[in-house]
mmCIF file of C-alpha atoms in Angstrom:
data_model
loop_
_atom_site.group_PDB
_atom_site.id
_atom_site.type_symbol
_atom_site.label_atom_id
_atom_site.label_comp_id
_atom_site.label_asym_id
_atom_site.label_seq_id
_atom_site.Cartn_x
_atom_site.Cartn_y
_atom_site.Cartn_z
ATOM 1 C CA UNK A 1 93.428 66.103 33.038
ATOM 2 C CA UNK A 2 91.601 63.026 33.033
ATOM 3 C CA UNK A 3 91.988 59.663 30.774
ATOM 4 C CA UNK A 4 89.432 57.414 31.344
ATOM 5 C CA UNK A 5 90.084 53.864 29.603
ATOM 6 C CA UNK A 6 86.285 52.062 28.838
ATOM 7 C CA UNK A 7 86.595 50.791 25.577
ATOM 8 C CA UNK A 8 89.220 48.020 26.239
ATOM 9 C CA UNK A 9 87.717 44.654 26.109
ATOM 10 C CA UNK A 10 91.125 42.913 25.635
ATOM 11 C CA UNK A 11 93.032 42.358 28.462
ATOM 12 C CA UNK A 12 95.660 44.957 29.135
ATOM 13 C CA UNK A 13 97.804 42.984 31.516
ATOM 14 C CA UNK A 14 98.694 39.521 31.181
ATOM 15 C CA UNK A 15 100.830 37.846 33.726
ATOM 16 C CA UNK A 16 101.180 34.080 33.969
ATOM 17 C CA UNK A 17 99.388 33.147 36.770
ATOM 18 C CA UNK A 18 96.145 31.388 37.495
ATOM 19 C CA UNK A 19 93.181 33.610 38.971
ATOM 20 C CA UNK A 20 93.646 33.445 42.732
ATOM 21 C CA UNK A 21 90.687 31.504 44.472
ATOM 22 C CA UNK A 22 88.734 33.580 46.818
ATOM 23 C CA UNK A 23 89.561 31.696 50.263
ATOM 24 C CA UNK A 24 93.221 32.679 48.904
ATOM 25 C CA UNK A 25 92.823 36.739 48.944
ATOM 26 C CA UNK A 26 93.665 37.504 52.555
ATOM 27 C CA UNK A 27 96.659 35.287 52.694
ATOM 28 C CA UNK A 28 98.154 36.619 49.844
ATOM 29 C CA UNK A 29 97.271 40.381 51.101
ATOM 30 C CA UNK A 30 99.172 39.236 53.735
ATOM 31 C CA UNK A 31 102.092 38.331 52.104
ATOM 32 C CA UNK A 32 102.269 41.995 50.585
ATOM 33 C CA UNK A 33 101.996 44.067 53.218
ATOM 34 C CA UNK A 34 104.650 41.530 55.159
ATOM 35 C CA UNK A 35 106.492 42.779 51.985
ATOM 36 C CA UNK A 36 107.517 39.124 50.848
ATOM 37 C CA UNK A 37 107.363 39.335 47.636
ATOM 38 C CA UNK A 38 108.995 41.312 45.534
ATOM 39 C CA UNK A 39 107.640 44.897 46.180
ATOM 40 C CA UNK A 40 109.502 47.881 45.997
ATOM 41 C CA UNK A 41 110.239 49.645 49.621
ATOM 42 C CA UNK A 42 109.094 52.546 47.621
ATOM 43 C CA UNK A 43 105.665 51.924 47.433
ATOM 44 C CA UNK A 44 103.032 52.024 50.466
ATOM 45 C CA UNK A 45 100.249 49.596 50.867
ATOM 46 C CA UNK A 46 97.987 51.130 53.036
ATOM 47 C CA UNK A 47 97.134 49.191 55.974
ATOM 48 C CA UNK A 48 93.334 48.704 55.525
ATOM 49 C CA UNK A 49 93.051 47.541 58.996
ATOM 50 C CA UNK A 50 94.170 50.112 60.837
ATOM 51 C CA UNK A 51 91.544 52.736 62.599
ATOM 52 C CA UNK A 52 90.792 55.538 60.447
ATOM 53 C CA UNK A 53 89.065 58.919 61.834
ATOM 54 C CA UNK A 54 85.322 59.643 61.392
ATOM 55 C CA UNK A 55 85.118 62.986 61.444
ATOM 56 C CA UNK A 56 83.836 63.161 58.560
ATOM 57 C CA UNK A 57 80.440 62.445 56.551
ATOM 58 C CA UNK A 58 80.053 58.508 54.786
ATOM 59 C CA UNK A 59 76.575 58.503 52.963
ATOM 60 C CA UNK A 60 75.363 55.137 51.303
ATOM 61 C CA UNK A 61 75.141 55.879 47.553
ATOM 62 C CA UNK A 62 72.935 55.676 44.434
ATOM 63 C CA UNK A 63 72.050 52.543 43.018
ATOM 64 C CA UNK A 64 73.388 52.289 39.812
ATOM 65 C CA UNK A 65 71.995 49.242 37.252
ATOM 66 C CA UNK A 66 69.363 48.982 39.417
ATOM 67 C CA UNK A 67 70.722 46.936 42.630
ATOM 68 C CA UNK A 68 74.874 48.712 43.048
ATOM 69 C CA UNK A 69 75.560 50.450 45.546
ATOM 70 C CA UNK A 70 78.671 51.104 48.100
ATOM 71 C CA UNK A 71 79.687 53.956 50.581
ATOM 72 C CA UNK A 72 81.347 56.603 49.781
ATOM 73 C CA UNK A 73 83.173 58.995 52.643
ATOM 74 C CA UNK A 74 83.258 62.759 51.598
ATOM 75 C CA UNK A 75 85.353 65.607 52.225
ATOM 76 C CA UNK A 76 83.969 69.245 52.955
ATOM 77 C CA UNK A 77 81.762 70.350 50.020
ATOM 78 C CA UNK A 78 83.221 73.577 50.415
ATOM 79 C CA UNK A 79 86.620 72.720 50.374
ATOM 80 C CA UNK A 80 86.048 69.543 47.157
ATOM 81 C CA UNK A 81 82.539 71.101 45.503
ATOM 82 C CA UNK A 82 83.604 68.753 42.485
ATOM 83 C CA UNK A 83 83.652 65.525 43.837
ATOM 84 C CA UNK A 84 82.076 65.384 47.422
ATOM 85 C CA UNK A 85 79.574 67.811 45.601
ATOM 86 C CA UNK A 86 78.498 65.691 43.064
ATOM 87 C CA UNK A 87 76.785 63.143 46.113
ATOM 88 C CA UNK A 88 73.371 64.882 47.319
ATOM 89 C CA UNK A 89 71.235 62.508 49.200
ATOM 90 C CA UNK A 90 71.733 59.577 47.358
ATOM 91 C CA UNK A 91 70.130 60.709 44.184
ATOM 92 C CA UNK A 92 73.510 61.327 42.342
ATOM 93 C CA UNK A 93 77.413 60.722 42.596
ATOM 94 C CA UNK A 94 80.660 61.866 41.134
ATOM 95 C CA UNK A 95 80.849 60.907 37.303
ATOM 96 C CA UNK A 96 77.484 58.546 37.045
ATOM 97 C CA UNK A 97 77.634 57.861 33.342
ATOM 98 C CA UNK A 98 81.831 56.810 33.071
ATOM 99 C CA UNK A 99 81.001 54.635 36.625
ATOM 100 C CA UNK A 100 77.869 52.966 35.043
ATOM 101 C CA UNK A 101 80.191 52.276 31.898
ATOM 102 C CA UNK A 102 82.814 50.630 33.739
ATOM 103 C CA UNK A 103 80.279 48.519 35.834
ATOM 104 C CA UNK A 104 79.029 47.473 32.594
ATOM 105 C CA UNK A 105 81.843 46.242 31.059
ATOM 106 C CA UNK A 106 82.884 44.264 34.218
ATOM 107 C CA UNK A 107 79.715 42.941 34.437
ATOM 108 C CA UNK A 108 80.285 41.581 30.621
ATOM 109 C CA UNK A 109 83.830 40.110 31.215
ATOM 110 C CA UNK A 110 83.631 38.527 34.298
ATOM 111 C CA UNK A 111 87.449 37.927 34.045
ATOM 112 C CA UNK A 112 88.192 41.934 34.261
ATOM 113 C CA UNK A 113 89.284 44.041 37.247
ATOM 114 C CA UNK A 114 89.699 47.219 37.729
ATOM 115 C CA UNK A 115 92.961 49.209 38.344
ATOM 116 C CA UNK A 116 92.081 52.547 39.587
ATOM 117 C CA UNK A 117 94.996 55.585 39.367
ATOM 118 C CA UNK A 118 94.181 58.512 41.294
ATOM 119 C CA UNK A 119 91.097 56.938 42.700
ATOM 120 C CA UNK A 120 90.616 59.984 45.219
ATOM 121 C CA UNK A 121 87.667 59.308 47.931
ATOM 122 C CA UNK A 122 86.870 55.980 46.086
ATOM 123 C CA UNK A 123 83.632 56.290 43.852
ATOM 124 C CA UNK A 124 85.222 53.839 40.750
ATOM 125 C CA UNK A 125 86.981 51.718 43.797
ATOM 126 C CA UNK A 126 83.872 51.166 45.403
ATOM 127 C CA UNK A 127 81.881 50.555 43.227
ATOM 128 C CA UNK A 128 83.777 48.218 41.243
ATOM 129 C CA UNK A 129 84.547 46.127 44.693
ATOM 130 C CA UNK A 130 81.045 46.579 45.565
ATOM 131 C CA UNK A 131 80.098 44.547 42.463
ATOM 132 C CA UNK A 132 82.717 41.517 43.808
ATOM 133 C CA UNK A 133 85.935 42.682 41.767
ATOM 134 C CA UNK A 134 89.530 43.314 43.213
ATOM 135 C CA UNK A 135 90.714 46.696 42.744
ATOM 136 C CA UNK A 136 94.395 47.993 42.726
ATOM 137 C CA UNK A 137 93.606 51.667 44.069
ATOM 138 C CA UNK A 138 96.223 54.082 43.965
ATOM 139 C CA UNK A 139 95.768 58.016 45.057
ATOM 140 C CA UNK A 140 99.187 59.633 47.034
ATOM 141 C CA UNK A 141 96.859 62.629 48.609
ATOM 142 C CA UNK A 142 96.224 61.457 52.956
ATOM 143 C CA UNK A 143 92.579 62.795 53.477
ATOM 144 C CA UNK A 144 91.236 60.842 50.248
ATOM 145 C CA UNK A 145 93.167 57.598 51.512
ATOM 146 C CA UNK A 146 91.518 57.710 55.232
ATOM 147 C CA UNK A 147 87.976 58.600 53.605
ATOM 148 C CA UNK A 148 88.332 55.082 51.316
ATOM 149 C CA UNK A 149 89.755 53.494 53.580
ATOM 150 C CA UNK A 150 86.654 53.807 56.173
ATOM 151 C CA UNK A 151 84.487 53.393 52.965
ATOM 152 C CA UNK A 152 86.247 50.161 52.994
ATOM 153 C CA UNK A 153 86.401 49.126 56.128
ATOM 154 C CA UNK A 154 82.226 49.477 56.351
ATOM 155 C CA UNK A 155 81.424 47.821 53.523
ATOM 156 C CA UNK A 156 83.569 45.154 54.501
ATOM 157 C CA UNK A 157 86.047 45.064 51.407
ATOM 158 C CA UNK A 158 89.042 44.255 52.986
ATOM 159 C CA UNK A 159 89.561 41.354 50.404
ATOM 160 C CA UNK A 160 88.359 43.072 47.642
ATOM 161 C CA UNK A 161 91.251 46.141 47.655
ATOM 162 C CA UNK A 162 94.293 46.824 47.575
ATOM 163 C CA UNK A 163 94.869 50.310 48.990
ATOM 164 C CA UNK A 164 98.339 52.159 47.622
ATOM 165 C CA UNK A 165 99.401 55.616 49.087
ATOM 166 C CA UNK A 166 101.832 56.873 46.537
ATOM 167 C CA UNK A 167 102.293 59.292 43.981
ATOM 168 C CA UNK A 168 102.575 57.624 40.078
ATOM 169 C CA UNK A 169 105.303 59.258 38.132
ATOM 170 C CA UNK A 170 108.264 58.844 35.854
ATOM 171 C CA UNK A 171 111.210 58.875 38.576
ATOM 172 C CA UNK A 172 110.626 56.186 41.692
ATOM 173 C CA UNK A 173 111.967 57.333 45.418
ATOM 174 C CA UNK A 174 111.136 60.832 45.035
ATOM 175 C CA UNK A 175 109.355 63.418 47.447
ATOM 176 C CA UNK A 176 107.509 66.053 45.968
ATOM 177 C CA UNK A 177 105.080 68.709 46.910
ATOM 178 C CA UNK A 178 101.587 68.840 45.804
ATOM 179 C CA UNK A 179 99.610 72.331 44.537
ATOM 180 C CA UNK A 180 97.176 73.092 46.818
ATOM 181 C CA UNK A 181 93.617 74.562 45.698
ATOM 182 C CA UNK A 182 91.456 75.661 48.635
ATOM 183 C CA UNK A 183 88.222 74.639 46.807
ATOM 184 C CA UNK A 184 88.719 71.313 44.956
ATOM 185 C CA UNK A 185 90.735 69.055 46.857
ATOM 186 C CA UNK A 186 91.141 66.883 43.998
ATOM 187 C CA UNK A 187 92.566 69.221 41.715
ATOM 188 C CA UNK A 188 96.363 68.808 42.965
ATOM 189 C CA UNK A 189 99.097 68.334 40.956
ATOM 190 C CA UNK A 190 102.745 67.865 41.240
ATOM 191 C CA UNK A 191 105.162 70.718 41.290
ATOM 192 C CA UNK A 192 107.505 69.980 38.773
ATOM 193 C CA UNK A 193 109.589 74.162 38.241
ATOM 194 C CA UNK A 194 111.316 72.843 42.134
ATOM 195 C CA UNK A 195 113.038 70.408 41.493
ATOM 196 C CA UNK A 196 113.947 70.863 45.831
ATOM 197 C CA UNK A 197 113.505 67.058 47.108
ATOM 198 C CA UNK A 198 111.660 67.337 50.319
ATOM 199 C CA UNK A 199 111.923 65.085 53.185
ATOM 200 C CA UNK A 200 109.450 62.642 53.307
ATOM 201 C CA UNK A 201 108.177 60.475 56.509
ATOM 202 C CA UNK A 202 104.308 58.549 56.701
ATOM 203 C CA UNK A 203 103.875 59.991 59.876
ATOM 204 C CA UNK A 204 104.204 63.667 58.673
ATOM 205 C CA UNK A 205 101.001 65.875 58.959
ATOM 206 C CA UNK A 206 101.810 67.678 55.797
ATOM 207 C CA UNK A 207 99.620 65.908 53.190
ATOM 208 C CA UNK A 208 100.807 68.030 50.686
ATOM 209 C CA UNK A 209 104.011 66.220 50.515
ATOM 210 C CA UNK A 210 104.159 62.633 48.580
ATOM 211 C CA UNK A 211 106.349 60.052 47.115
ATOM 212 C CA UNK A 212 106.638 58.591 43.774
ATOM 213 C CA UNK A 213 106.374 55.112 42.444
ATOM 214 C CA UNK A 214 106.579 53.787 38.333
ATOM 215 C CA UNK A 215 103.526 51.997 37.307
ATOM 216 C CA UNK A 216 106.046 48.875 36.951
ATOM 217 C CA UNK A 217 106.298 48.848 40.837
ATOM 218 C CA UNK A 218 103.020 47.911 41.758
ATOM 219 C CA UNK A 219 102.900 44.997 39.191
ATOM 220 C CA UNK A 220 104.006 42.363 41.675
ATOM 221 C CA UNK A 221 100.798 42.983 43.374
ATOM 222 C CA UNK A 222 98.619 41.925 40.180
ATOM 223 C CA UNK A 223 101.078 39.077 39.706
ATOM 224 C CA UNK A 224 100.339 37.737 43.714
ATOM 225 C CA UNK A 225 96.877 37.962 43.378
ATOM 226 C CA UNK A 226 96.546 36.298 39.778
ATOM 227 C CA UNK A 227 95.326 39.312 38.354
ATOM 228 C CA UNK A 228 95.525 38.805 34.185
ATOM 229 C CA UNK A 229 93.127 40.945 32.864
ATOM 230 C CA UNK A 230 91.725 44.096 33.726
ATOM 231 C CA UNK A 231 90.401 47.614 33.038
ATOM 232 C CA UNK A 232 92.512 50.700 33.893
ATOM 233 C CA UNK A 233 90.608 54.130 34.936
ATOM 234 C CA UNK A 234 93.171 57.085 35.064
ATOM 235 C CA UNK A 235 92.185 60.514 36.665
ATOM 236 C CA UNK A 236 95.612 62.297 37.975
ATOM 237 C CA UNK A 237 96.127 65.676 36.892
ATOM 238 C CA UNK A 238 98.549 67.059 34.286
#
């Protein structure tokens, strides 16, 4: 299922905190993944720094509004023909219209920013930190997490994103497995009939297994960074 949030022109979270000047960003991206402030050791804040595979195809994109554009690193069109199979040679990407919408309204309130849940390989991420705007990205599935994060790491976003490896859910702390569909990679979803709690560890080469986090954990990081206002794209499935 996906809810996609475009109409909100009020803000929909307001912390008390000045916007964070940009000369400020990488020290206080620091200070969260040093972990002091008050995070929860539940949630993972993916190391954007850290050297990510390449085995894999990163195509420059589309411009959208005339003069946007980002990179974007795909999976397998056979194994994600949704997604990765919406790109074809830079003529068209994953959701165009619902991306150019949200570029829109950003570029109309200046003050938004854009929190992205279930961002998979990146395209509302990218863009939206392509056009100069921090991004809270959250998506708990591996491959998509290495493919943004090299789509970060070449474009050079590194202050720009915030890059969180965890599943969002109603209970915090807990491992669960993901469905698996052989052709779209994107369409996982939790199991929820075994309630079994499987062991979970980063390092693990099951991707299949991932941890949960509450939306309310990850609102420290929009509190260090000044964050008051922004718009909130959801696309996890039901």
């Amino acid at each position: 299922m996906m809810i996609s949030i475009f109409e909100w022109l009020e803000p929909i979270i307001q912390i008390n905190h000045n916007l964070v000047l940009e000369n400020k960003v990488k020290f206080m991206l620091q200070n969260i993944t040093q972990n002091t402030i008050n995070i929860s050791s539940n949630v993972h804040i993916v190391d954007l720094y850290a050297t990510t595979p390449t085995k894999f195809q990163c195509i420059k994109t589309k411009k959208l509004l005339n003069n946007i554009s980002t990179t974007i690193c795909l999976h397998e069109i056979k194994r994600d023909k949704y997604v990765s199979g919406a790109y074809g040679d830079s003529i068209s990407i994953w959701e165009e219209k619902q991306v150019t919408r949200i570029l829109q309204l950003l570029i109309r309130h200046p003050h938004l920013h854009l929190i992205d849940i279930g961002a998979n390989i990146g395209t509302y991420t990218m863009y939206a930190a392509s056009l100069g705007r921090f991004v809270l990205a959250i998506d708990c599935f591996a491959p998509n997490i290495i493919r943004l994060r090299r789509s970060i790491q070449l474009m050079n976003l590194f202050n720009q994103v915030v890059l969180i490896q965890n599943a969002i859910f109603n209970h915090s702390g807990q491992s669960l497995r993901l469905s698996i569909d052989t052709r779209n990679i994107g369409g996982q979803r939790i199991h929820l009939l075994n309630t079994h709690s499987y062991k979970y560890n980063l390092s693990t080469k099951n991707p299949y297994i991932v941890k949960t986090i509450t939306f309310n954990e990850v609102l420290p990081i929009l509190n260090a960074y000044g964050i008051r206002s922004a718009l909130m794209k959801i696309d996890i499935e039901g």
